[in-house]
Structures are given as structure tokens and as C-alpha cells.
Amino acid sequence: MPALREFARDQLALAEQKGLRRRLVETERRGPGMVRRAGRDLVSFSCNDYLNLSHHPRVIAAATRTLQHEGAGAGASRLVTGNHPSYIELESLLARMKGTERALVFSSGYAANVGTIPALVGREDLVLIDRLAHACQWDGARLSGATVLRLEHNDVENACELLNTHRQSFGRCLILTETVFSMDGDLGPIDELYDLARRHDAWLMTDDAHGLGLIPPRPADLQMGTLSKAVGVAGGYVCGPSEVIAYLENRARTLMFSTGLPPSCVAAATEALRIMGEDPGLCARPIANARRFTTALGRPPAMSPIVPVVLGEPERAMSASAMLEENGLLAVAIRPPSVPPGTARLRFAFSASLQVDDIDRAAGLLKEHGHA
Ligand SMILES: *Cc1c(COP(=O)(O)O)cnc(C)c1O
């Protein structure tokens, strides 16, 4: 057995060979839609802060006020002393946006999925999950111990076949998919899957991490999401019927055994949700910006704020990203295992504050260099 250090060195060398070695790059956030890397300001097409609410003066004021009065950390799990009073409004705003009875906030979207899924299904049960679903849905499914079957992407027919063949051999059945796919920007067939779930005595749980506030919500048994993307802060949530939420308060291990969000985050996210409710014009801008880009590239209109430019091998995505960065634009390359092998890409995430000139320039540079 190699020593731990050698083990790590070998693994890194392998990743390097395949063009898949990752490195953390220091990045400062420099105001709405801007970041700074290696001393240069860049227009960001890679922040998921779609509404730029992380820099909204009201959100910052809410966080600052709470930070000053209540300190930096929550001190304990929500079930002990970490349940700040702002959660009441935060969760009622979330439930209202999703059209559900209640909501429950976790410390991240990742924690929401990994805590909720194993509370719903176990060894006797079945999970169907879209092959492109986010890593934390997959992790929750695997951690549950249920039998996990992979669905072809957005293939309702495939889901129907699998349910016809396997449903009766299992106890409970959970279907997992995304409302907006995080790396492709296409929409999940939520209404069709919800119908299918009704017909096969299954539950549908959707991941709306990239949809909240930007795409109208679709009904599902449970709708989870994050407060770290359009909401601009941090945290995750699950929305659903009141008994289910009360059950999760008792059973979701990532809620029970992890410290609550800092009070300043709870207050900031609450203020951000209020702003989202007051400003439909702001909420429309990210997709309008994404559509300007797809039009410039001669592609069908974007369905969401996410537009992938798939380039194939990792090296090609890395060099396209470097080319844009030299021109002051940041679109980080996304490589396996975040996306399937052979589909390395630039993932463009459009925020409200992007300027049309920068959008047009990004499209022009991609075309000029034969990337689109
Ligand atoms: C980002 C993301 C998550 C995780 O949310 P965090 O709050 O960042 O932990 C979950 N699902 C999807 C689809 C995501 O894109």
C-alpha cells in the first residue's frame, strides 16, 4: 500500500494526464457581475448570482445589521439554539413562491438533498433519477440505500418503462430531476413526470436550484432549491406539505446534526426574497440576456439563464476559456465529472447586470475562434 502522500500524488498525476486536474483560483467578487483574478477585473459569465442580489444594498444592509446585533455564527443546530426568528418569514416567503404549505431551510442546497432523500426512501425502496441530475441528488439517492435506477435525460417514456417493470417490486418510490439542468440550461419535463408519479404511486422531488425567481414553479411532491444562486446568499430549502416538513425536521440528518446558517445569512436571504417579489423586471433580465446570446450565436432561444457551449475535450474548453479571459470575460471551463466525458464546455450563466456589449462580445469572440 502506498503512503498517503504517494497515493494523492499518483491520483493527481492521472488527473493531469487527462486534462482533468482542478485548481482553486483566487477570485474576488467586485460588485454586480464583476470578479477579479490575478489583478484583473473580469466580466463574469460564471457566477450563479443571477439577480446580482449578493451586492444589493438592501441585502447587504440586512446582513450587516444582523451581523452587528447577533454575531457571526448561529452557535448550534436549528433544533438547539440556531433557529433565528427570521426563518419564519424566510420559510413563509419560500412556501408562498412555490405554492406549498411550508418550507424548511438547510445550511446549503447540497445539505437539503443529502438530508431529505434518505429520510424519504431506504433499502426496500426505489429511486429513479435523471442521469444529468446534480451530484447532490445522486449522493442523497446513493446514501439512502434504495435501489437507484438511472433515467435517460428528460426521457418520460424511459421513466414509464422502468416504473412498469420495477415499481411493484419495491415499497416507496421517489423520482428525482431538475427543473432547470445546471450544466445544460434545458428544462425538466416536470408536469409529465408529476402525472407519471401519480399513476405509479411514486413521489416527485424536483431540484429548482437554477429556477427560483426566474422560471415559474411547477407543482411536485417536494421542491428543493438553494439560497446561494438567484437569492445571492447561502443556504438550501425544501418546500412541501406541512406534515412532510415537520417529518423532515425530525429526520433530515443534515438539518439535525449541522449548525444552522449564520443569522446574517438568514436575514440577507429574507431581504433578497422580498426584493425578488417586488421586482418582476429584475427577475426577467437574466433570461433576456441569455436569449441575446443565443440569438447572436444563431441558436434556438435560451430556456433559462444557463447556456452551454459544448466543446468536447477538456483542453479545448480550457483554451476557449483562456481566450475569453484574455479579453476580460470570465466563462469557466466545466469538465468531467461535472459533465459527461466528451462534453467539456463553457457554461455561460447570465445575470441581470450584464451589459449587452459584453454579451455580444462574448458571442463574437466564440465565433471568431471557431467555438460556436
Ligand atoms: C448548486 C446546486 C445545488 C447545491 O446548492 P448549494 O446551495 O450550492 O449547496 C443543488 N442542486 C443543483 C442543481 C445545483 O446547481
Coordinates of C-alpha atoms and ligand atoms in Angstrom, one line a residue:
M1 CA 0.0 0.0 0.0
P2 CA 1.5 3.4 -1.0
A3 CA 1.9 6.1 1.6
L4 CA -0.9 8.6 1.7
R5 CA 1.2 11.3 0.1
E6 CA 2.1 9.0 -2.8
F7 CA -1.4 7.9 -3.3
A8 CA -2.5 11.5 -3.7
R9 CA 0.4 12.3 -6.0
D10 CA -0.4 9.4 -8.3
Q11 CA -4.1 10.3 -8.4
L12 CA -3.2 13.9 -9.3
A13 CA -0.8 12.9 -12.0
L14 CA -3.5 10.7 -13.5
A15 CA -6.0 13.7 -13.5
E16 CA -3.3 15.9 -15.0
Q17 CA -2.7 13.5 -17.9
K18 CA -6.4 13.5 -18.8
G19 CA -6.6 17.3 -18.6
L20 CA -8.9 17.0 -15.6
R21 CA -6.7 18.4 -12.8
R22 CA -8.5 21.1 -11.0
R23 CA -7.1 24.1 -9.1
L24 CA -8.6 26.6 -6.9
V25 CA -8.2 30.1 -8.4
E26 CA -8.3 33.1 -6.1
T27 CA -11.3 35.2 -7.2
E28 CA -12.5 38.4 -5.6
R29 CA -16.1 39.5 -6.2
R30 CA -16.0 43.1 -7.4
G31 CA -19.6 44.3 -7.4
P32 CA -22.5 43.1 -9.6
G33 CA -21.4 40.7 -12.3
M34 CA -17.7 41.5 -11.9
V35 CA -14.8 39.4 -10.5
R36 CA -11.1 40.0 -10.1
R37 CA -8.5 37.3 -10.8
A38 CA -4.7 37.8 -10.9
G39 CA -5.1 41.5 -10.5
R40 CA -7.6 41.9 -13.5
D41 CA -11.2 42.8 -13.4
L42 CA -13.3 40.4 -15.5
V43 CA -17.0 40.4 -16.5
S44 CA -18.4 37.2 -15.0
F45 CA -20.4 34.7 -17.0
S46 CA -19.7 32.1 -14.3
C47 CA -21.5 33.4 -11.2
N48 CA -24.9 31.9 -10.4
D49 CA -25.9 35.1 -8.6
Y50 CA -28.4 35.6 -11.5
L51 CA -30.1 38.7 -10.0
N52 CA -26.8 40.2 -8.5
L53 CA -28.6 40.2 -5.2
S54 CA -25.4 39.4 -3.3
H55 CA -24.5 43.0 -3.9
H56 CA -27.9 44.6 -3.4
P57 CA -27.7 47.4 -0.9
R58 CA -30.8 46.2 1.0
V59 CA -29.4 42.7 1.2
I60 CA -26.1 43.9 2.5
A61 CA -27.8 46.2 5.0
A62 CA -29.9 43.4 6.3
A63 CA -26.8 41.2 6.7
T64 CA -24.8 43.9 8.3
R65 CA -27.5 44.9 10.8
T66 CA -27.9 41.3 11.9
L67 CA -24.2 40.6 12.0
Q68 CA -23.7 43.5 14.3
H69 CA -26.5 42.6 16.7
E70 CA -26.2 38.8 16.7
G71 CA -22.7 38.0 15.9
A72 CA -21.1 35.9 13.2
G73 CA -22.3 32.4 13.8
A74 CA -25.6 30.5 14.7
G75 CA -24.0 28.8 17.6
A76 CA -25.8 25.4 17.2
S77 CA -28.1 23.4 15.1
R78 CA -31.5 24.8 14.3
L79 CA -33.0 22.2 16.6
V80 CA -30.9 23.5 19.6
T81 CA -30.4 27.3 19.6
G82 CA -29.6 28.1 16.0
N83 CA -33.2 28.8 14.8
H84 CA -33.1 32.6 14.2
P85 CA -36.6 34.3 14.2
S86 CA -36.0 35.4 10.5
Y87 CA -36.5 31.8 9.4
I88 CA -40.3 32.2 9.9
E89 CA -40.5 34.9 7.2
L90 CA -37.9 33.3 5.1
E91 CA -39.7 30.0 5.0
S92 CA -43.1 31.5 4.5
L93 CA -41.8 33.6 1.5
L94 CA -40.3 30.4 0.0
A95 CA -43.5 28.4 0.6
R96 CA -45.6 31.2 -1.0
M97 CA -43.3 31.4 -4.1
K98 CA -43.6 27.6 -4.6
G99 CA -47.3 27.3 -3.8
T100 CA -46.7 24.9 -0.9
E101 CA -47.8 24.8 2.7
R102 CA -44.4 25.0 4.2
A103 CA -40.7 25.2 3.6
L104 CA -37.6 24.1 5.6
V105 CA -34.2 25.9 5.3
F106 CA -30.9 23.9 5.5
S107 CA -27.4 25.2 5.5
S108 CA -26.9 24.5 1.8
G109 CA -28.7 23.1 -1.2
Y110 CA -26.3 20.1 -1.0
A111 CA -27.4 19.5 2.6
A112 CA -31.1 19.8 1.7
N113 CA -30.8 17.0 -0.9
V114 CA -28.5 14.8 1.1
G115 CA -30.6 15.2 4.2
T116 CA -34.1 14.9 2.6
I117 CA -33.7 12.0 0.2
P118 CA -32.5 9.4 2.7
A119 CA -35.3 10.5 5.1
L120 CA -37.9 9.5 2.4
V121 CA -36.5 6.2 1.0
G122 CA -34.4 3.3 2.2
R123 CA -33.4 -0.3 1.4
E124 CA -36.8 -1.5 0.4
D125 CA -37.4 1.4 -1.9
L126 CA -36.8 2.6 -5.5
V127 CA -35.3 5.9 -6.8
L128 CA -35.4 6.9 -10.4
I129 CA -33.0 9.8 -11.2
D130 CA -32.2 11.7 -14.4
R131 CA -28.7 10.9 -15.5
L132 CA -27.8 14.6 -15.6
A133 CA -29.2 15.4 -12.1
H134 CA -26.9 17.2 -9.8
A135 CA -24.2 15.4 -7.8
C136 CA -26.1 16.1 -4.5
Q137 CA -29.3 14.4 -5.8
W138 CA -27.1 11.4 -6.7
D139 CA -25.4 11.4 -3.4
G140 CA -28.7 11.6 -1.5
A141 CA -30.0 8.7 -3.6
R142 CA -27.0 6.5 -3.0
L143 CA -26.8 7.4 0.7
S144 CA -30.4 6.3 1.1
G145 CA -29.5 2.7 0.4
A146 CA -32.5 2.5 -2.0
T147 CA -32.2 0.8 -5.4
V148 CA -31.2 3.6 -7.8
L149 CA -32.1 3.4 -11.5
R150 CA -30.8 6.0 -13.9
L151 CA -33.2 7.7 -16.3
E152 CA -32.1 8.8 -19.8
H153 CA -32.1 12.6 -19.8
N154 CA -35.6 14.1 -19.8
D155 CA -37.0 10.8 -21.1
V156 CA -40.5 10.4 -19.7
E157 CA -41.1 7.3 -21.9
N158 CA -38.0 5.7 -20.3
A159 CA -39.3 6.6 -16.8
C160 CA -42.6 5.0 -17.7
E161 CA -41.0 1.7 -18.9
L162 CA -38.8 1.5 -15.7
L163 CA -41.8 2.1 -13.5
N164 CA -43.9 -0.6 -15.4
T165 CA -41.1 -3.1 -15.0
H166 CA -39.8 -2.4 -11.5
R167 CA -42.3 -0.4 -9.4
Q168 CA -44.2 -3.3 -7.9
S169 CA -41.0 -4.9 -6.5
F170 CA -40.4 -2.0 -4.2
G171 CA -42.0 -0.2 -1.3
R172 CA -41.8 3.6 -1.7
C173 CA -40.7 5.2 -5.0
L174 CA -39.0 8.6 -5.5
I175 CA -38.4 10.3 -8.8
L176 CA -35.6 12.9 -8.8
T177 CA -35.0 15.5 -11.5
E178 CA -34.1 19.2 -12.0
T179 CA -36.4 22.0 -13.1
V180 CA -33.5 23.7 -14.9
F181 CA -30.5 21.5 -15.6
S182 CA -27.5 23.1 -14.2
M183 CA -24.9 22.4 -16.9
D184 CA -27.2 22.4 -20.0
G185 CA -29.8 25.0 -19.1
D186 CA -32.7 22.9 -20.5
L187 CA -35.9 22.4 -18.5
G188 CA -37.1 19.1 -17.0
P189 CA -40.5 17.6 -18.0
I190 CA -41.9 18.3 -14.6
D191 CA -45.6 18.2 -15.4
E192 CA -45.3 14.9 -17.3
L193 CA -43.2 13.3 -14.5
Y194 CA -45.7 14.5 -11.9
D195 CA -48.5 12.8 -13.8
L196 CA -46.5 9.7 -14.1
A197 CA -45.7 9.7 -10.4
R198 CA -49.4 9.9 -9.6
R199 CA -50.2 7.0 -11.9
H200 CA -47.4 4.8 -10.4
D201 CA -47.8 5.6 -6.7
A202 CA -44.4 7.5 -6.7
W203 CA -43.3 10.8 -5.3
L204 CA -41.6 13.5 -7.5
M205 CA -38.9 15.7 -5.9
T206 CA -37.5 18.5 -8.1
D207 CA -34.3 20.4 -7.8
D208 CA -35.1 24.1 -8.6
A209 CA -31.6 25.5 -7.8
H210 CA -31.5 27.4 -11.1
G211 CA -35.2 28.2 -11.4
L212 CA -36.3 30.1 -8.3
G213 CA -37.5 33.5 -9.2
L214 CA -36.6 33.1 -12.9
I215 CA -38.9 30.3 -14.1
P216 CA -42.5 29.8 -12.9
P217 CA -42.6 27.0 -10.3
R218 CA -44.2 23.6 -11.4
P219 CA -46.0 21.5 -8.8
A220 CA -44.2 18.5 -7.4
D221 CA -44.5 16.5 -4.2
L222 CA -41.3 18.2 -2.9
Q223 CA -39.5 21.2 -4.4
M224 CA -35.9 21.8 -3.2
G225 CA -33.5 24.5 -4.1
T226 CA -30.8 26.9 -2.9
L227 CA -30.5 30.3 -1.5
S228 CA -27.0 30.6 -3.0
K229 CA -27.9 31.3 -6.6
A230 CA -30.6 33.8 -7.6
V231 CA -31.1 34.6 -4.0
G232 CA -27.4 35.6 -3.8
V233 CA -26.7 34.4 -0.2
A234 CA -26.3 30.8 1.1
G235 CA -28.5 28.0 2.3
G236 CA -30.9 25.5 0.8
Y237 CA -34.5 24.7 1.2
V238 CA -37.2 22.1 0.7
C239 CA -40.9 23.1 0.1
G240 CA -43.8 20.8 0.5
P241 CA -46.9 19.8 2.7
S242 CA -46.7 20.7 6.3
E243 CA -46.6 17.2 7.7
V244 CA -43.7 16.3 5.4
I245 CA -41.8 19.4 6.5
A246 CA -42.4 18.5 10.2
Y247 CA -41.2 15.0 9.5
L248 CA -38.0 16.3 7.9
E249 CA -37.4 18.5 10.9
N250 CA -37.3 15.2 12.8
R251 CA -35.4 13.0 10.3
A252 CA -33.2 15.0 8.0
R253 CA -29.8 14.4 9.4
T254 CA -28.1 17.3 7.7
L255 CA -30.6 19.6 9.5
M256 CA -30.3 17.9 12.8
F257 CA -26.6 17.4 13.1
S258 CA -25.2 20.5 11.4
T259 CA -25.1 24.1 12.7
G260 CA -27.7 26.5 11.4
L261 CA -26.9 29.2 8.9
P262 CA -25.3 32.4 10.3
P263 CA -28.1 34.7 11.4
S264 CA -26.8 37.4 8.9
C265 CA -27.4 34.9 6.0
V266 CA -31.0 34.2 7.2
A267 CA -31.7 37.9 7.3
A268 CA -30.0 38.6 4.0
A269 CA -31.8 35.8 2.2
T270 CA -35.1 37.0 3.6
E271 CA -34.5 40.5 2.3
A272 CA -33.4 39.1 -1.1
L273 CA -36.6 37.1 -1.4
R274 CA -38.6 40.3 -0.6
I275 CA -36.8 42.1 -3.4
M276 CA -37.5 39.2 -5.9
G277 CA -41.2 39.5 -5.0
E278 CA -41.2 43.3 -5.6
D279 CA -39.3 43.4 -8.9
P280 CA -40.5 41.2 -11.7
G281 CA -38.5 43.3 -14.2
L282 CA -35.3 42.3 -12.5
C283 CA -36.3 38.7 -12.5
A284 CA -36.9 38.8 -16.3
R285 CA -33.4 40.1 -17.2
P286 CA -31.2 37.0 -16.8
I287 CA -33.2 35.0 -19.4
A288 CA -33.5 38.0 -21.7
N289 CA -29.7 38.3 -21.5
A290 CA -29.3 34.6 -22.2
R291 CA -31.5 35.0 -25.3
R292 CA -29.5 37.8 -26.6
F293 CA -26.5 35.5 -26.5
T294 CA -28.3 32.5 -28.2
T295 CA -29.6 34.8 -30.9
A296 CA -26.1 36.1 -31.5
L297 CA -24.9 32.6 -31.9
G298 CA -27.8 31.6 -34.2
R299 CA -29.1 29.1 -31.7
P300 CA -32.7 28.4 -30.5
P301 CA -33.7 30.8 -27.7
A302 CA -32.4 30.0 -24.2
M303 CA -34.9 28.5 -21.9
S304 CA -33.1 29.5 -18.7
P305 CA -30.2 31.8 -17.6
I306 CA -27.7 29.0 -18.5
V307 CA -26.3 28.4 -22.0
P308 CA -23.6 25.7 -22.6
V309 CA -21.1 26.0 -25.4
V310 CA -20.1 22.3 -25.6
L311 CA -16.5 21.9 -27.0
G312 CA -15.7 18.2 -26.4
E313 CA -12.3 17.5 -24.9
P314 CA -11.2 19.3 -21.7
E315 CA -8.2 21.0 -23.4
R316 CA -10.4 22.7 -25.9
A317 CA -12.7 24.1 -23.2
M318 CA -9.7 25.3 -21.2
S319 CA -8.2 27.1 -24.1
A320 CA -11.5 28.7 -25.1
S321 CA -11.9 29.9 -21.5
A322 CA -8.3 31.3 -21.5
M323 CA -9.0 33.1 -24.8
L324 CA -12.1 34.8 -23.3
E325 CA -10.2 35.7 -20.1
E326 CA -7.5 37.4 -22.2
N327 CA -10.4 39.6 -23.5
G328 CA -11.7 40.4 -20.0
L329 CA -14.5 37.9 -19.9
L330 CA -14.8 35.0 -17.5
A331 CA -16.5 31.8 -18.5
V332 CA -15.0 28.9 -16.5
A333 CA -14.5 25.6 -18.3
I334 CA -16.6 22.8 -17.0
R335 CA -15.0 19.3 -17.3
P336 CA -15.9 15.7 -16.3
P337 CA -17.0 14.6 -13.8
S338 CA -19.2 17.7 -13.6
V339 CA -20.4 16.8 -17.1
P340 CA -20.3 13.5 -19.1
P341 CA -17.0 12.6 -20.8
G342 CA -16.5 14.2 -24.2
T343 CA -18.8 17.1 -23.4
A344 CA -16.4 19.6 -21.7
R345 CA -17.8 23.0 -22.2
L346 CA -18.0 26.7 -21.3
R347 CA -21.1 27.2 -19.2
F348 CA -22.5 30.7 -19.6
A349 CA -24.6 31.9 -16.7
F350 CA -26.4 35.2 -17.4
S351 CA -27.0 37.6 -14.6
A352 CA -29.3 40.7 -14.7
S353 CA -26.5 43.2 -14.7
L354 CA -24.6 42.0 -17.8
Q355 CA -24.2 44.7 -20.5
V356 CA -25.4 43.9 -24.0
D357 CA -22.0 44.9 -25.3
D358 CA -20.2 42.3 -23.2
I359 CA -22.8 39.6 -24.3
D360 CA -22.3 40.4 -27.9
R361 CA -18.5 40.5 -27.5
A362 CA -18.5 37.0 -25.9
A363 CA -20.6 35.6 -28.8
G364 CA -18.4 37.4 -31.3
L365 CA -15.1 36.0 -29.8
L366 CA -16.5 32.4 -29.8
K367 CA -17.5 32.7 -33.4
E368 CA -14.2 34.3 -34.4
H369 CA -12.2 31.5 -32.8
G370 CA -14.4 28.7 -34.3
H371 CA -16.0 27.8 -31.0
A372 CA -19.6 28.5 -32.0
Ligands
LIG1 C1 -25.7 24.4 -6.8 C2 -26.7 23.3 -6.9 C3 -27.0 22.6 -5.7 C4 -26.4 22.9 -4.4 O1 -26.7 24.0 -3.8 P1 -25.7 24.7 -2.8 O2 -26.6 25.7 -2.0 O3 -24.7 25.4 -3.6 O4 -25.1 23.6 -1.9 C5 -28.0 21.7 -5.8 N1 -28.6 21.3 -7.0 C6 -28.2 22.0 -8.1 C7 -28.9 21.6 -9.4 C8 -27.3 23.0 -8.1 O5 -26.9 23.6 -9.2

